[in-house]
Every structure is written in structure tokens, then in C-alpha cells.
CSV table of C-alpha atoms and ligand atoms in Angstrom, one decimal:
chain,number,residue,atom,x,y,z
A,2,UNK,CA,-5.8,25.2,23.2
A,3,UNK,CA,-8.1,28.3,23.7
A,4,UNK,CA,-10.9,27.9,26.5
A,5,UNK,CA,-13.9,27.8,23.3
A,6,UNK,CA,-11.9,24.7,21.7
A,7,UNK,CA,-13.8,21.5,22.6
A,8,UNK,CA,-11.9,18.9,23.8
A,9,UNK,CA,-12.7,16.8,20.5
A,10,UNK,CA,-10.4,13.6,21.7
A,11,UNK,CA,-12.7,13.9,24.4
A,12,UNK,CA,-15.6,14.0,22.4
A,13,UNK,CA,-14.8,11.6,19.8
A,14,UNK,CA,-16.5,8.3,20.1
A,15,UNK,CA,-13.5,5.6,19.7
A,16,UNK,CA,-16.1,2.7,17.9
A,17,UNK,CA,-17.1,5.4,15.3
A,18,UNK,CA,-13.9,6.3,13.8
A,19,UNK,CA,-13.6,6.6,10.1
A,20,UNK,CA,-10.9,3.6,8.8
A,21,UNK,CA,-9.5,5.4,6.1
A,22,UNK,CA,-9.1,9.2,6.0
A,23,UNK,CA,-7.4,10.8,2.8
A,24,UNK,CA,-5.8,14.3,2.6
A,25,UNK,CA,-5.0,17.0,0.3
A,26,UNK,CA,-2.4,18.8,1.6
A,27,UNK,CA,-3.0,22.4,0.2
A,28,UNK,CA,-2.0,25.7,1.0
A,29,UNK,CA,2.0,25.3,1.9
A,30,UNK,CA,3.1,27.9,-1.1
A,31,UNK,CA,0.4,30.5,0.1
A,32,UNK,CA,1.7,29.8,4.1
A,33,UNK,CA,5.4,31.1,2.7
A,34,UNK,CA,4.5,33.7,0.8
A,35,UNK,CA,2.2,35.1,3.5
A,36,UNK,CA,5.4,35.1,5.4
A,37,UNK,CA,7.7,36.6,2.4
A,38,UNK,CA,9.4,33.2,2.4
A,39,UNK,CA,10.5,31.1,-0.8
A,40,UNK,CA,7.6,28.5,-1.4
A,41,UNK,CA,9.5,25.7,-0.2
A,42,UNK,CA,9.9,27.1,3.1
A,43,UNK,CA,6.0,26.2,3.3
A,44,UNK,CA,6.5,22.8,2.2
A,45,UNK,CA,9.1,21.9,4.9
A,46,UNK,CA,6.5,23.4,7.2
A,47,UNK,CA,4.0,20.6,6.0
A,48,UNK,CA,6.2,18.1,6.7
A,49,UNK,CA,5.6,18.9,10.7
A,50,UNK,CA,1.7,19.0,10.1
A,51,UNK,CA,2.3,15.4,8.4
A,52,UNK,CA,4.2,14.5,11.3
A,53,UNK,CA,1.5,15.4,14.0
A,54,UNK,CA,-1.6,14.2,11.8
A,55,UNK,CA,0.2,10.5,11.2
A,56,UNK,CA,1.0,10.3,14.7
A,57,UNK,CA,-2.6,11.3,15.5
A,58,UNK,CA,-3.7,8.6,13.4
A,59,UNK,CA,-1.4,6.0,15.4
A,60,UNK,CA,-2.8,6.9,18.6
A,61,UNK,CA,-6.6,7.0,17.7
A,62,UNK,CA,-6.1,3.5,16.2
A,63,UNK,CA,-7.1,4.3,12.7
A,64,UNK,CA,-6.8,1.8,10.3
A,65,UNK,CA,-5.2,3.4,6.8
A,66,UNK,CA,-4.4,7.1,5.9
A,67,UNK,CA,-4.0,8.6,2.8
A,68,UNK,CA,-2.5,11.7,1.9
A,69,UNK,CA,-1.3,13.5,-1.6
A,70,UNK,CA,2.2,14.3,-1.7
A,71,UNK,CA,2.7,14.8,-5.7
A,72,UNK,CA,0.7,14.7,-8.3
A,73,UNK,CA,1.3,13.4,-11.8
A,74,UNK,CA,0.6,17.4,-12.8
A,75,UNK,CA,3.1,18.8,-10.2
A,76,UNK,CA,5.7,17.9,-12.7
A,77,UNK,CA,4.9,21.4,-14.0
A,78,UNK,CA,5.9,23.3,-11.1
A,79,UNK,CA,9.7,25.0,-11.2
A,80,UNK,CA,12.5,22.0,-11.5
A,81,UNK,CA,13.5,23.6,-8.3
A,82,UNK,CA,10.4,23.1,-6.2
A,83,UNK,CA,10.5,19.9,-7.6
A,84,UNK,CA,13.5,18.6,-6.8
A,85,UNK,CA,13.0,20.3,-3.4
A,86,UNK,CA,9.9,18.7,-2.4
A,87,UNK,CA,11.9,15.3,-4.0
A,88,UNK,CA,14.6,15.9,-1.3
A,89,UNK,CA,12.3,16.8,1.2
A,90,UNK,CA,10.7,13.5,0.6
A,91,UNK,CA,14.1,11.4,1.1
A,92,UNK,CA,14.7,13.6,4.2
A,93,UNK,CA,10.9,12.9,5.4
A,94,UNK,CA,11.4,8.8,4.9
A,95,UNK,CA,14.9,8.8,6.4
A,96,UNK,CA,13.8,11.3,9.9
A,97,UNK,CA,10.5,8.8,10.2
A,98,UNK,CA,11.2,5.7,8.7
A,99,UNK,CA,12.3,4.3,12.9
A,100,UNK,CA,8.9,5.3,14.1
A,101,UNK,CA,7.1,4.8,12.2
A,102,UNK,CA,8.1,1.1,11.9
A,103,UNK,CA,8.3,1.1,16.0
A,104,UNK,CA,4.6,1.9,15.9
A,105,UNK,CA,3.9,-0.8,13.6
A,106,UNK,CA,3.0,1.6,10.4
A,107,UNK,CA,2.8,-0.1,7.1
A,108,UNK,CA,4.1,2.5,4.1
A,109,UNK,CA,2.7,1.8,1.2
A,110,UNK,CA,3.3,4.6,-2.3
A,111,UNK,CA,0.2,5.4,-4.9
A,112,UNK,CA,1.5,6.1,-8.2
A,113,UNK,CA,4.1,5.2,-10.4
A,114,UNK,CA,7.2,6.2,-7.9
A,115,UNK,CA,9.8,4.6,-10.2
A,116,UNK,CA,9.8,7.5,-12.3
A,117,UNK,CA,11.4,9.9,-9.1
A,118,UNK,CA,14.9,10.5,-9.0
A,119,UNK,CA,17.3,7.7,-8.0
A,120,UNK,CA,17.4,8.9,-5.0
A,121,UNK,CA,14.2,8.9,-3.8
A,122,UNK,CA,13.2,5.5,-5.3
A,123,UNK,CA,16.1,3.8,-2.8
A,124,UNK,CA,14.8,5.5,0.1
A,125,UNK,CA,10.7,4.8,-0.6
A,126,UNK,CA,12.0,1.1,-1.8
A,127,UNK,CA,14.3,0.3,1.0
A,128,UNK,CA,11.4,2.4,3.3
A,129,UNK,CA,8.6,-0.4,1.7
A,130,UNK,CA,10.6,-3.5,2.2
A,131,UNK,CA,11.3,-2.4,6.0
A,132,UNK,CA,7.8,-2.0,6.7
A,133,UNK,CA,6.3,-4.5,4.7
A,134,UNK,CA,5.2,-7.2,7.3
A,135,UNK,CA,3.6,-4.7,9.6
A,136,UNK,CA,0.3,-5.6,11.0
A,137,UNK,CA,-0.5,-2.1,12.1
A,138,UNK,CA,-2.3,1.6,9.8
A,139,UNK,CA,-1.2,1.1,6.7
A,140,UNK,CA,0.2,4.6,5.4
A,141,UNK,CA,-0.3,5.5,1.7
A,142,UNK,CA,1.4,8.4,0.0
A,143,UNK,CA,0.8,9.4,-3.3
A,144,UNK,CA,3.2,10.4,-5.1
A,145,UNK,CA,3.2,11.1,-8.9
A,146,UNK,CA,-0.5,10.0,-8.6
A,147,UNK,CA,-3.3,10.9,-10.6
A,148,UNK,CA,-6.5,8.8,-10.3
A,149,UNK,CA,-7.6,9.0,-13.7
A,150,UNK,CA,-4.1,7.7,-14.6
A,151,UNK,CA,-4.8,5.1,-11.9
A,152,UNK,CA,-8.0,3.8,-13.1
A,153,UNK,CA,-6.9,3.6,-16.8
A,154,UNK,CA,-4.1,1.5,-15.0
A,155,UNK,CA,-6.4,-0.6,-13.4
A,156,UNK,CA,-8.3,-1.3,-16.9
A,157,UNK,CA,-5.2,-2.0,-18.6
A,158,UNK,CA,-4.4,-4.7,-15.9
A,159,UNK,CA,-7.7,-6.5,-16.2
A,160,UNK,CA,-7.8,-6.2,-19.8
A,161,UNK,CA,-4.4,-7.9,-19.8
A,162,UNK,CA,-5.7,-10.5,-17.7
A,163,UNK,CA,-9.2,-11.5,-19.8
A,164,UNK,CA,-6.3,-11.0,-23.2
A,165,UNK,CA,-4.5,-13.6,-21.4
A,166,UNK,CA,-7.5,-16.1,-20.3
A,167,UNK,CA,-7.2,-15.4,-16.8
A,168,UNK,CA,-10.2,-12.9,-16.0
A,169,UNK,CA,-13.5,-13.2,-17.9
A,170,UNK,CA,-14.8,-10.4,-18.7
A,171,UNK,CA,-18.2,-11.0,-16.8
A,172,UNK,CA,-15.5,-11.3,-13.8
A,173,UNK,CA,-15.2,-7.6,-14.2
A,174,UNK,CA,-17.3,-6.1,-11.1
A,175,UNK,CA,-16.8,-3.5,-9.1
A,176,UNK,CA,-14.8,-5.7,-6.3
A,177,UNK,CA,-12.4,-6.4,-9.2
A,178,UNK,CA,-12.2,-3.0,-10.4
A,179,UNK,CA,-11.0,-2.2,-6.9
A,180,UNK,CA,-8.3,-5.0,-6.8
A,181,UNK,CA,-7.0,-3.7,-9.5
A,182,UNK,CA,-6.4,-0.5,-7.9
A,183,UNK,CA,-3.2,1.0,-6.4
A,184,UNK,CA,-5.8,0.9,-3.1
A,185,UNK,CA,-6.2,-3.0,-3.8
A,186,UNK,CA,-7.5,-4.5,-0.5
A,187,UNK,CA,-8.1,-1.2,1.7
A,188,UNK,CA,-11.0,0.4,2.5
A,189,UNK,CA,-12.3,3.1,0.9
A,190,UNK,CA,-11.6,6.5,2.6
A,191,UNK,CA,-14.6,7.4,4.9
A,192,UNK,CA,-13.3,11.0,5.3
A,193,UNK,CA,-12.0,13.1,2.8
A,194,UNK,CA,-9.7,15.9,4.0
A,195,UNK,CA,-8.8,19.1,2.0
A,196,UNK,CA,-6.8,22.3,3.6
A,197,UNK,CA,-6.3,25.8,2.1
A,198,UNK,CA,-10.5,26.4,1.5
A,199,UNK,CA,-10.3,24.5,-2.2
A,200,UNK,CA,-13.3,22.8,-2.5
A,201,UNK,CA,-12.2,20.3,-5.1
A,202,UNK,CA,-10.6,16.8,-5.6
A,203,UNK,CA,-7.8,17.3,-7.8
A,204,UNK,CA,-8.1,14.3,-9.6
A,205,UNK,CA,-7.1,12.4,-5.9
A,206,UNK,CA,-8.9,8.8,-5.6
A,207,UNK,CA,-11.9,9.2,-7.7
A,208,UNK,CA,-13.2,5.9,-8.0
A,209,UNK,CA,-12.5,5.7,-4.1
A,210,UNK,CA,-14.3,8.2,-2.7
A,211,UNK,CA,-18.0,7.4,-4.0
A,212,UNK,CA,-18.7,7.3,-0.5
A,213,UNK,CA,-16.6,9.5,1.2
A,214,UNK,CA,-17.9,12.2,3.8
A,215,UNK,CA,-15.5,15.6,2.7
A,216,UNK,CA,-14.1,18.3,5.0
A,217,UNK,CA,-12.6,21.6,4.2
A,218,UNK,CA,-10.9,23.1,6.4
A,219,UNK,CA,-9.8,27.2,5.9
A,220,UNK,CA,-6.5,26.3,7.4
A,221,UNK,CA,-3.1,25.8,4.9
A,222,UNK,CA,-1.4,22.8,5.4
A,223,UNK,CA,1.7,24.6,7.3
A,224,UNK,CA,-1.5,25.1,10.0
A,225,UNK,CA,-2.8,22.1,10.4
A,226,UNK,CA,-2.7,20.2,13.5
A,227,UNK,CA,-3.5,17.7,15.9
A,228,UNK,CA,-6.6,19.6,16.8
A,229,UNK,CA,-7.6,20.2,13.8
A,230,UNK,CA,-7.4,16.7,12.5
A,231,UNK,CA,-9.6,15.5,15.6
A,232,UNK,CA,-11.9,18.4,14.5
A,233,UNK,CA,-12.5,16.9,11.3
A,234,UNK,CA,-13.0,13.4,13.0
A,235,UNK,CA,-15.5,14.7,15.4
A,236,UNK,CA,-17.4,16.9,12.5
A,237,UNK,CA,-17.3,13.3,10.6
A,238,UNK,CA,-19.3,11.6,13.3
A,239,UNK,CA,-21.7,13.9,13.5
A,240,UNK,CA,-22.8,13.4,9.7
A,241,UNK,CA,-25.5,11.1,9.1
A,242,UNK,CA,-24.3,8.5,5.9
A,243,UNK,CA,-26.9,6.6,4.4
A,244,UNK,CA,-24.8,5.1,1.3
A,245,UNK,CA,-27.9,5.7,-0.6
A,246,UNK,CA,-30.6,4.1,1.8
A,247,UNK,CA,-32.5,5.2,4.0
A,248,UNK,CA,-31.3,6.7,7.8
A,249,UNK,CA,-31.2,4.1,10.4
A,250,UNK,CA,-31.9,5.5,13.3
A,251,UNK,CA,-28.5,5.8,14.8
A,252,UNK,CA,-27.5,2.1,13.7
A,253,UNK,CA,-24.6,1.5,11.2
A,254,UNK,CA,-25.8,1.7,7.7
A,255,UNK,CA,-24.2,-1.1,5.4
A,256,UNK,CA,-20.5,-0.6,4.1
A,257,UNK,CA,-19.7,0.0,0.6
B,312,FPP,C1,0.4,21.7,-1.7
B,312,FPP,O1,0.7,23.0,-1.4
B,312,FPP,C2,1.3,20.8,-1.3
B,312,FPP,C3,2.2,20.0,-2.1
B,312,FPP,C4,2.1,20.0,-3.5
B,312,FPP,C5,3.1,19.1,-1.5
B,312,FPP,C6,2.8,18.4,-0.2
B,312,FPP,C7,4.0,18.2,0.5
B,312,FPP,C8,4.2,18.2,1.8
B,312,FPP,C9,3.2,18.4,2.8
B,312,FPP,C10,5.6,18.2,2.3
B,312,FPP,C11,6.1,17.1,3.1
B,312,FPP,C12,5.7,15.7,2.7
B,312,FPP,C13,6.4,14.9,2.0
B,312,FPP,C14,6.0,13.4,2.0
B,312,FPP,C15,7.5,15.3,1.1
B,312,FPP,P1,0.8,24.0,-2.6
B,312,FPP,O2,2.3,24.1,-2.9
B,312,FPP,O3,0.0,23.6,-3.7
B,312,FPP,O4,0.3,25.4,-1.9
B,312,FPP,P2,-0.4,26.6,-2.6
B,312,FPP,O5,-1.7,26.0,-3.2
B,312,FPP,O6,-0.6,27.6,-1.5
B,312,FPP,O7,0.5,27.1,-3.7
């Protein structure tokens, strides 16, 4: 840390933390090439920066964490990269999979996994069922998510149900609508993380992030650190969310 970086676990206040922070993980292909490396070589490099920001998350105590792995359009990237990120994945689950259970981590996949290679379905299933009864932050990755393909899911289910006389369709709110989500029974992220200076969503968890305070950082993924993650945190705490009311004067506004 350079003598101008604030101390921001310091300066974080622990009873203000956000409970679910989601990420983008961009920038990996443009870390490699700045280096004259294959692309892949950046996203091996994000698997360190995952690493360090889930372990982060573990020691601040925060409740679920989100982050975009694959997407249902990354499909159309070179079979190669694909597969690579695929095996990266397997390799990612098998290196982690003891500490993340030790720390009481609860893995959890968004999207419609059983379409992955063979391989990679054994390790996220056998990964799931290992994990399953832990009490502690409840890990999501997305992986061939897409939220529109999620929410056209979720009506599908609940169409099923009011088709089969188990959900009227006045029961549809938004509370249902969430259940019926691959999110069902989380929170919805407070903080919405994105690296490589894109400023958009990407089709990531549209329905939940109404709410959600955003932060771009310039750095690629590959970059992305501890520091950088309590950075994000701190800059969080400093906004003022109103969830459409009026400010409070410091007190806690209410929770969607
Ligand atoms: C975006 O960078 C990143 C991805 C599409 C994949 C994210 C994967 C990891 C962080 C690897 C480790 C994690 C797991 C769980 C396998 P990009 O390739 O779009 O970068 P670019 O925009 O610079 O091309």
C-alpha cells in the first residue's frame, strides 16, 4: 500500500456493510494482451483476484456475493477460450472447494449449469452438495446466466404453477417474482461492482439490482484486489440511498 491509500478496512464502518455485492468481472482479455499474452492467460489471472475478493468477503462478514463468471452470450467466444475458462472453472472449484467449505461458504450457481461440459457439472454438483448445509456468505456464480433468460424462467415457473392451480394469479407480486428467481431467498445486491471502465450491466441481475448503488472501477479484473474491493465498500458507505423516499438524516432508510 502506497502512503496516499487510506486505510479503508480502517475506515469502513462494520454495521454498514452492504449484504450482497455483485461483480462483473471485466477486463481479463485486455490485461493479456497488454502483456502480449494469449487471452486466457488474463483469465487465469482473474482467478487470483476472485480468490482475494471472496476471501475479503469472509473476513468482513458479508452476507452473499455475486459474481459473473459466463454468460449465456460467451458461448460465442473461440471453442478454445471456452473450453479454457470451462477448465479453469473445474480447476477453480477443485483448488477452493476445502476453504471455502472450512470458512463456512455456501456455493450456490446462477444459470442453467447443466448445459457445461460433463466435467464441469460433476465438480459444481459434487461442489453444491458439499456445501449445501453451510450457515455462513452464500457464494453465487453465474455461469451461463443471462437475466433476461432468468426472468422469462421465473415467469414460466409461476405460470406453471397458476396452470396447475397452485399460484393464483393475484398471488403474483413482486415477493413472488423474486422466489421465483435463481436469487430466491437472498437479498438483493446493495453494491454493484463492474472492472475494466464499462459502464454497463450486461444483461447481469436486472430485476435484482433496482436498488443497487454501482461502482466502476478503471482497474481489469487481473488488477483487482483486496484494496480495491474495500475501496468500493468504503465509496458505498459514503452514498446516501433513499430507495425513492426522502433522506433520513443519517438513519437507515427502509429495505427493499
Ligand atoms: C471478462 O473478461 C471475464 C470473463 C468472461 C470470465 C471471468 C472469469 C474469471 C475471472 C476466471 C476465473 C473464475 C472462474 C470461476 C472460472 P473479458 O475476457 O471479457 O475481458 P476483455 O473485456 O478485456 O476482453
Amino acid at each position: 500500500m502506497s502512503r496516499t491509500t487510506p486505510d479503508y478496512m480502517q475506515l469502513i464502518k462494520k454495521e454498514k456493510l452492504p449484504r450482497h455485492i455483485a461483480i462483473i468481472m471485466d477486463g481479463n482479455g485486455r490485461w493479456a494482451q497488454k502483456r502480449l499474452m494469449p487471452r486466457t492467460f488474463g483469465h487465469r489471472s482473474g482467478m487470483n483476484s476472485l480468490k482475494q475478493v471472496v476471501e475479503t468477503c469472509c473476513e468482513l462478514g458479508i452476507s452473499c456475493l455475486t459474481v459473473f463468471a459466463f454468460s449465456t452470450e460467451n458461448w460465442k467466444r473461440p471453442r478454445d477460450e471456452v473450453n479454457y475458462l470451462m477448465n479453469l472453472l473445474v480447476e477453480y472449484i477443485n483448488k477452493e472447494i476445502e476453504e471455502l467449505h472450512k470458512n463456512g461458504v455456501r456455493l450456490q450457481v446462477l444459470g442453467d449449469y447443466r448445459s457445461l461440459p460433463e466435467k464441469s457439472i460433476k465438480a459444481i454438483d459434487l461442489a453444491l452438495n458439499k456445501t449445501a448445509a453451510n450457515q455462513g456468505m452464500v457464494f453465487n456464480i453465474a455461469l451461463n446466466y443471462g437475466a433476461r433468460d432468468e426472468i422469462i424462467r421465473a415467469a414460466r415457473l409461476l405460470a406453471k404453477q397458476v396452470e396447475e392451480g397452485l399460484l393464483a394469479v393475484e398471488d403474483i407480486n413482486e415477493a413472488a417474482f423474486s422466489r421465483a428467481l435463481y436469487t430466491s431467498g437472498l437479498p438483493d445486491p446493495d453494491l454493484l461492482i463492474r472492472t475494466a471502465g464499462e459502464m454497463r450491466v450486461s444483461n447481469f441481475l436486472l430485476w435484482q439490482i433496482a436498488y443497487a448503488e454501482f461502482w466502476f472501477s478503471p482497474l481489469l479484473w487481473p488488477d483487482f484486489n483486496k484494496q480495491e474491493l474495500l475501496r468500493a465498500i468504503w465509496e458505498f458507505q459514503q452514498r446516501d440511498r433513499r430507495f425513492g423516499g426522502l433522506k433520513t438524516n443519517g438513519q437507515e432508510g427502509h429495505h427493499a
